[in-house]
């Protein structure tokens, strides 16, 4: 006879609870429709002349150009919360693991920022895979942040002329 632990999910329930993450494919569509790019006649006419398709990537580039800080903050927080929840579901199978959401809400940002104190570690194979993916996502978001900061610190055209004249 198998012993049932209260509060723990069996594998079938864990897979079904992770399947609801498939609804996240609706987020880019909602952002596209909310952006107003499709409703703006100027965007549509100039886009048609230049053969630009208004898809999700165009809106992501548009937001990255106009609001880079806000976009990176929302992306980072969304990734943290999503992966923390996935990790808590993956770790619920293991006894004495990081199955509590409070532990995963600590572990994910520490892994995302590649700090890795080692006080909380995943106990299952799926938990380790989630943490590995979190580290890769953290490196990618850090690279985006460095690119945004470098672009903001760059001289504009007038400042370049003054600097070159004074050298």
PDB file of N, CA and C in Angstrom, residues 24-38 54-60 63:
ATOM      1  N   UNK A  24      -0.463  30.375 -21.469  1.00  0.00           N
ATOM      2  CA  UNK A  24       0.409  31.542 -21.584  1.00  0.00           C
ATOM      3  C   UNK A  24       0.657  31.938 -23.034  1.00  0.00           C
ATOM      4  N   UNK A  25       0.315  31.053 -23.978  1.00  0.00           N
ATOM      5  CA  UNK A  25       0.466  31.430 -25.383  1.00  0.00           C
ATOM      6  C   UNK A  25      -0.480  32.570 -25.746  1.00  0.00           C
ATOM      7  N   UNK A  26      -1.477  32.822 -24.940  1.00  0.00           N
ATOM      8  CA  UNK A  26      -2.426  33.908 -25.197  1.00  0.00           C
ATOM      9  C   UNK A  26      -1.861  35.281 -24.829  1.00  0.00           C
ATOM     10  N   UNK A  27      -0.824  35.333 -24.019  1.00  0.00           N
ATOM     11  CA  UNK A  27      -0.272  36.615 -23.565  1.00  0.00           C
ATOM     12  C   UNK A  27       0.257  37.458 -24.723  1.00  0.00           C
ATOM     13  N   UNK A  28       1.085  36.907 -25.650  1.00  0.00           N
ATOM     14  CA  UNK A  28       1.551  37.761 -26.756  1.00  0.00           C
ATOM     15  C   UNK A  28       0.413  38.298 -27.619  1.00  0.00           C
ATOM     16  N   UNK A  29      -0.623  37.511 -27.808  1.00  0.00           N
ATOM     17  CA  UNK A  29      -1.762  37.982 -28.597  1.00  0.00           C
ATOM     18  C   UNK A  29      -2.479  39.122 -27.879  1.00  0.00           C
ATOM     19  N   UNK A  30      -2.648  38.997 -26.577  1.00  0.00           N
ATOM     20  CA  UNK A  30      -3.294  40.062 -25.812  1.00  0.00           C
ATOM     21  C   UNK A  30      -2.461  41.339 -25.846  1.00  0.00           C
ATOM     22  N   UNK A  31      -1.148  41.201 -25.775  1.00  0.00           N
ATOM     23  CA  UNK A  31      -0.272  42.379 -25.845  1.00  0.00           C
ATOM     24  C   UNK A  31      -0.374  43.023 -27.221  1.00  0.00           C
ATOM     25  N   UNK A  32      -0.412  42.202 -28.274  1.00  0.00           N
ATOM     26  CA  UNK A  32      -0.540  42.723 -29.633  1.00  0.00           C
ATOM     27  C   UNK A  32      -1.848  43.490 -29.803  1.00  0.00           C
ATOM     28  N   UNK A  33      -2.940  42.929 -29.323  1.00  0.00           N
ATOM     29  CA  UNK A  33      -4.230  43.600 -29.462  1.00  0.00           C
ATOM     30  C   UNK A  33      -4.328  44.834 -28.573  1.00  0.00           C
ATOM     31  N   UNK A  34      -3.704  44.793 -27.419  1.00  0.00           N
ATOM     32  CA  UNK A  34      -3.752  45.922 -26.485  1.00  0.00           C
ATOM     33  C   UNK A  34      -2.853  47.073 -26.934  1.00  0.00           C
ATOM     34  N   UNK A  35      -1.828  46.779 -27.736  1.00  0.00           N
ATOM     35  CA  UNK A  35      -0.857  47.806 -28.116  1.00  0.00           C
ATOM     36  C   UNK A  35      -1.461  48.889 -28.996  1.00  0.00           C
ATOM     37  N   UNK A  36      -2.491  48.591 -29.732  1.00  0.00           N
ATOM     38  CA  UNK A  36      -3.105  49.576 -30.606  1.00  0.00           C
ATOM     39  C   UNK A  36      -2.431  49.704 -31.955  1.00  0.00           C
ATOM     40  N   UNK A  37      -1.401  48.914 -32.207  1.00  0.00           N
ATOM     41  CA  UNK A  37      -0.699  48.979 -33.486  1.00  0.00           C
ATOM     42  C   UNK A  37      -1.622  48.550 -34.615  1.00  0.00           C
ATOM     43  N   UNK A  38      -2.442  47.548 -34.370  1.00  0.00           N
ATOM     44  CA  UNK A  38      -3.341  47.058 -35.415  1.00  0.00           C
ATOM     45  C   UNK A  38      -4.455  48.050 -35.727  1.00  0.00           C
ATOM     46  N   UNK A  54       2.753  43.104 -38.888  1.00  0.00           N
ATOM     47  CA  UNK A  54       2.571  43.442 -37.478  1.00  0.00           C
ATOM     48  C   UNK A  54       2.244  42.176 -36.710  1.00  0.00           C
ATOM     49  N   UNK A  55       3.281  41.563 -36.215  1.00  0.00           N
ATOM     50  CA  UNK A  55       3.167  40.343 -35.426  1.00  0.00           C
ATOM     51  C   UNK A  55       3.658  40.633 -34.009  1.00  0.00           C
ATOM     52  N   UNK A  56       3.743  39.581 -33.233  1.00  0.00           N
ATOM     53  CA  UNK A  56       4.144  39.704 -31.836  1.00  0.00           C
ATOM     54  C   UNK A  56       5.564  40.253 -31.695  1.00  0.00           C
ATOM     55  N   UNK A  57       6.468  39.838 -32.589  1.00  0.00           N
ATOM     56  CA  UNK A  57       7.850  40.292 -32.491  1.00  0.00           C
ATOM     57  C   UNK A  57       7.967  41.783 -32.776  1.00  0.00           C
ATOM     58  N   UNK A  58       7.137  42.297 -33.685  1.00  0.00           N
ATOM     59  CA  UNK A  58       7.172  43.730 -33.964  1.00  0.00           C
ATOM     60  C   UNK A  58       6.765  44.517 -32.725  1.00  0.00           C
ATOM     61  N   UNK A  59       5.720  44.071 -32.056  1.00  0.00           N
ATOM     62  CA  UNK A  59       5.260  44.772 -30.853  1.00  0.00           C
ATOM     63  C   UNK A  59       6.303  44.649 -29.738  1.00  0.00           C
ATOM     64  N   UNK A  60       6.952  43.492 -29.629  1.00  0.00           N
ATOM     65  CA  UNK A  60       8.004  43.332 -28.618  1.00  0.00           C
ATOM     66  C   UNK A  60       9.166  44.286 -28.900  1.00  0.00           C
ATOM     67  N   UNK A  63       7.992  47.869 -28.015  1.00  0.00           N
ATOM     68  CA  UNK A  63       8.040  48.125 -26.577  1.00  0.00           C
ATOM     69  C   UNK A  63       9.474  48.168 -26.061  1.00  0.00           C
TER      70      UNK A  63
END
